PDB file of C-alpha atoms in Angstrom:
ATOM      1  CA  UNK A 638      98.805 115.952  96.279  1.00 52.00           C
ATOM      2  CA  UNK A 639      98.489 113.065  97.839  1.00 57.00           C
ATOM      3  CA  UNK A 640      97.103 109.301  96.099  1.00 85.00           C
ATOM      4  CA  UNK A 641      95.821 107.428  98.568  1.00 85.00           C
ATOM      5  CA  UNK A 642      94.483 109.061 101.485  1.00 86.00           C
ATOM      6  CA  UNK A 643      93.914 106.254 104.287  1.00 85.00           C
ATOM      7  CA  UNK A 644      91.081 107.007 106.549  1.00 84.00           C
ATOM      8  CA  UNK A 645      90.746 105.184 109.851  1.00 85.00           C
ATOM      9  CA  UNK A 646      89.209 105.475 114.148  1.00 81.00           C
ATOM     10  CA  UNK A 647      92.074 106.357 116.396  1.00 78.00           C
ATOM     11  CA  UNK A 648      92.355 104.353 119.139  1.00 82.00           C
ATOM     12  CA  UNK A 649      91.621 100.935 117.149  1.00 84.00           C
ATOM     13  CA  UNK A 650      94.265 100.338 114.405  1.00 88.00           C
ATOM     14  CA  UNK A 651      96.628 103.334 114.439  1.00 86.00           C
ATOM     15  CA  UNK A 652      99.402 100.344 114.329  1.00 88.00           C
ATOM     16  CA  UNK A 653      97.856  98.775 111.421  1.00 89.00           C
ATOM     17  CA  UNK A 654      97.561 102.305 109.620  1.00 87.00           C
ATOM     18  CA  UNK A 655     101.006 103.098 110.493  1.00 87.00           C
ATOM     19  CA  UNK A 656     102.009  99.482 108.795  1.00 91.00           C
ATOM     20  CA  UNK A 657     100.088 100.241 105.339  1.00 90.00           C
ATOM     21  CA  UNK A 658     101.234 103.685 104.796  1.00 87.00           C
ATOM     22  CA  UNK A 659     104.662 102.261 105.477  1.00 89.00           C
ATOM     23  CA  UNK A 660     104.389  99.612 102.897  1.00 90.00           C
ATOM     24  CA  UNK A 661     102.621 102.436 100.289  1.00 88.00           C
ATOM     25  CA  UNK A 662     105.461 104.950 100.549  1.00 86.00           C
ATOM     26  CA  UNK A 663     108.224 102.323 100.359  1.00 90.00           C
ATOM     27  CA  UNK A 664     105.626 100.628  97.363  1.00 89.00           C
ATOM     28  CA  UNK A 665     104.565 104.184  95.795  1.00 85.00           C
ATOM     29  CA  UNK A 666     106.942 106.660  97.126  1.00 82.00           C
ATOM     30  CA  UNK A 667     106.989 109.271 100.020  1.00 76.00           C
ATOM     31  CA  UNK A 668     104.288 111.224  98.787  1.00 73.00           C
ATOM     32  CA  UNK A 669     101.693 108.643  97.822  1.00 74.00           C
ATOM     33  CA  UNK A 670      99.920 107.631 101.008  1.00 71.00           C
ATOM     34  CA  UNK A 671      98.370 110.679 103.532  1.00 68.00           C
ATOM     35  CA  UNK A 672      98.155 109.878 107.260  1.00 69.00           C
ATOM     36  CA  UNK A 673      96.131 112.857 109.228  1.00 64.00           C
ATOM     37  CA  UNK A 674      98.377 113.069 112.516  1.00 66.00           C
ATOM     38  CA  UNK A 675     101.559 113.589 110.228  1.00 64.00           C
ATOM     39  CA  UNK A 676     100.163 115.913 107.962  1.00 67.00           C
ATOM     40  CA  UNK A 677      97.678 118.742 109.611  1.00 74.00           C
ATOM     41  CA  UNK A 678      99.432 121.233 111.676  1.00 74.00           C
ATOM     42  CA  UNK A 679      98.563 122.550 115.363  1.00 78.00           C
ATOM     43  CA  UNK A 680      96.123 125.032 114.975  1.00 84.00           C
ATOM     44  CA  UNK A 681      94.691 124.470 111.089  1.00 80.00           C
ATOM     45  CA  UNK A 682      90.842 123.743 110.487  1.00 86.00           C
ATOM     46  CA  UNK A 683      90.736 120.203 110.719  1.00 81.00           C
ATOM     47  CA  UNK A 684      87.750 119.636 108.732  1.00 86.00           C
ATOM     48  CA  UNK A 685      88.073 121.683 106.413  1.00 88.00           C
ATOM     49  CA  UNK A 686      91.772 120.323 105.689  1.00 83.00           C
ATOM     50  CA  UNK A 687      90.534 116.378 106.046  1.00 84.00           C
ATOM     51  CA  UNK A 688      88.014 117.374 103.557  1.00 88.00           C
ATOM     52  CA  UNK A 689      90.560 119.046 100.757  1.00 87.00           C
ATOM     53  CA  UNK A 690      92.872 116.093 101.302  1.00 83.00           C
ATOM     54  CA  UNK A 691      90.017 113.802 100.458  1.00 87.00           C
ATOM     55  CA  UNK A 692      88.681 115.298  97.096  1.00 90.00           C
ATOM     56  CA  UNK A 693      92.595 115.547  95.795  1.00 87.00           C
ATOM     57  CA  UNK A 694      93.353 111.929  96.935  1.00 87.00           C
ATOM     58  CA  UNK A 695      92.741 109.480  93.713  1.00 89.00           C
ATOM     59  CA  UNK A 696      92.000 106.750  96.544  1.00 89.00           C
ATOM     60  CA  UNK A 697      90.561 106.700  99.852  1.00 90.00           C
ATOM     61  CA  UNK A 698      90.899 103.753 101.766  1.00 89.00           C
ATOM     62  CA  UNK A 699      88.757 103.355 104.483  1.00 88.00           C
ATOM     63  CA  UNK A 700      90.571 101.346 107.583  1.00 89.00           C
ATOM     64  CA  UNK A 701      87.666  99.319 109.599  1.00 89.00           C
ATOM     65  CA  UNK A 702      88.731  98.311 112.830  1.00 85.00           C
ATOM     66  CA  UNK A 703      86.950  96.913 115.755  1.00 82.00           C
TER      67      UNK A 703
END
């Protein structure tokens, strides 16, 4: 289970994302912050696991960008 679960547009602040799930896992630990790219494997049902991810997180934060 993850606690925060950060929630952002590719393409428009991957590099900030990257940054603030750095800072929460050094803050928090490794398994605080949950980053889609590292996390879903090739070949699983991407909504389906975005959307189980987001009801167990205690936090979403949404990343606005451009």
């Amino acid at each position: 289970m993850y606690s925060i679960f950060l929630s952002y547009r590719r393409g428009d602040v991957e590099i900030e994302v990257e940054q603030i799930a750095r800072m929460i896992r050094i803050w928090f630990g490794s398994g605080f912050g949950y980053v889609d790219r590292e996390r879903i494997a090739g070949g699983a049902d991407f909504v389906k696991t975005l959307q189980v991810e987001i009801e167990r997180a205690a936090v979403v934060l949404l990343i606005i960008g451009r």
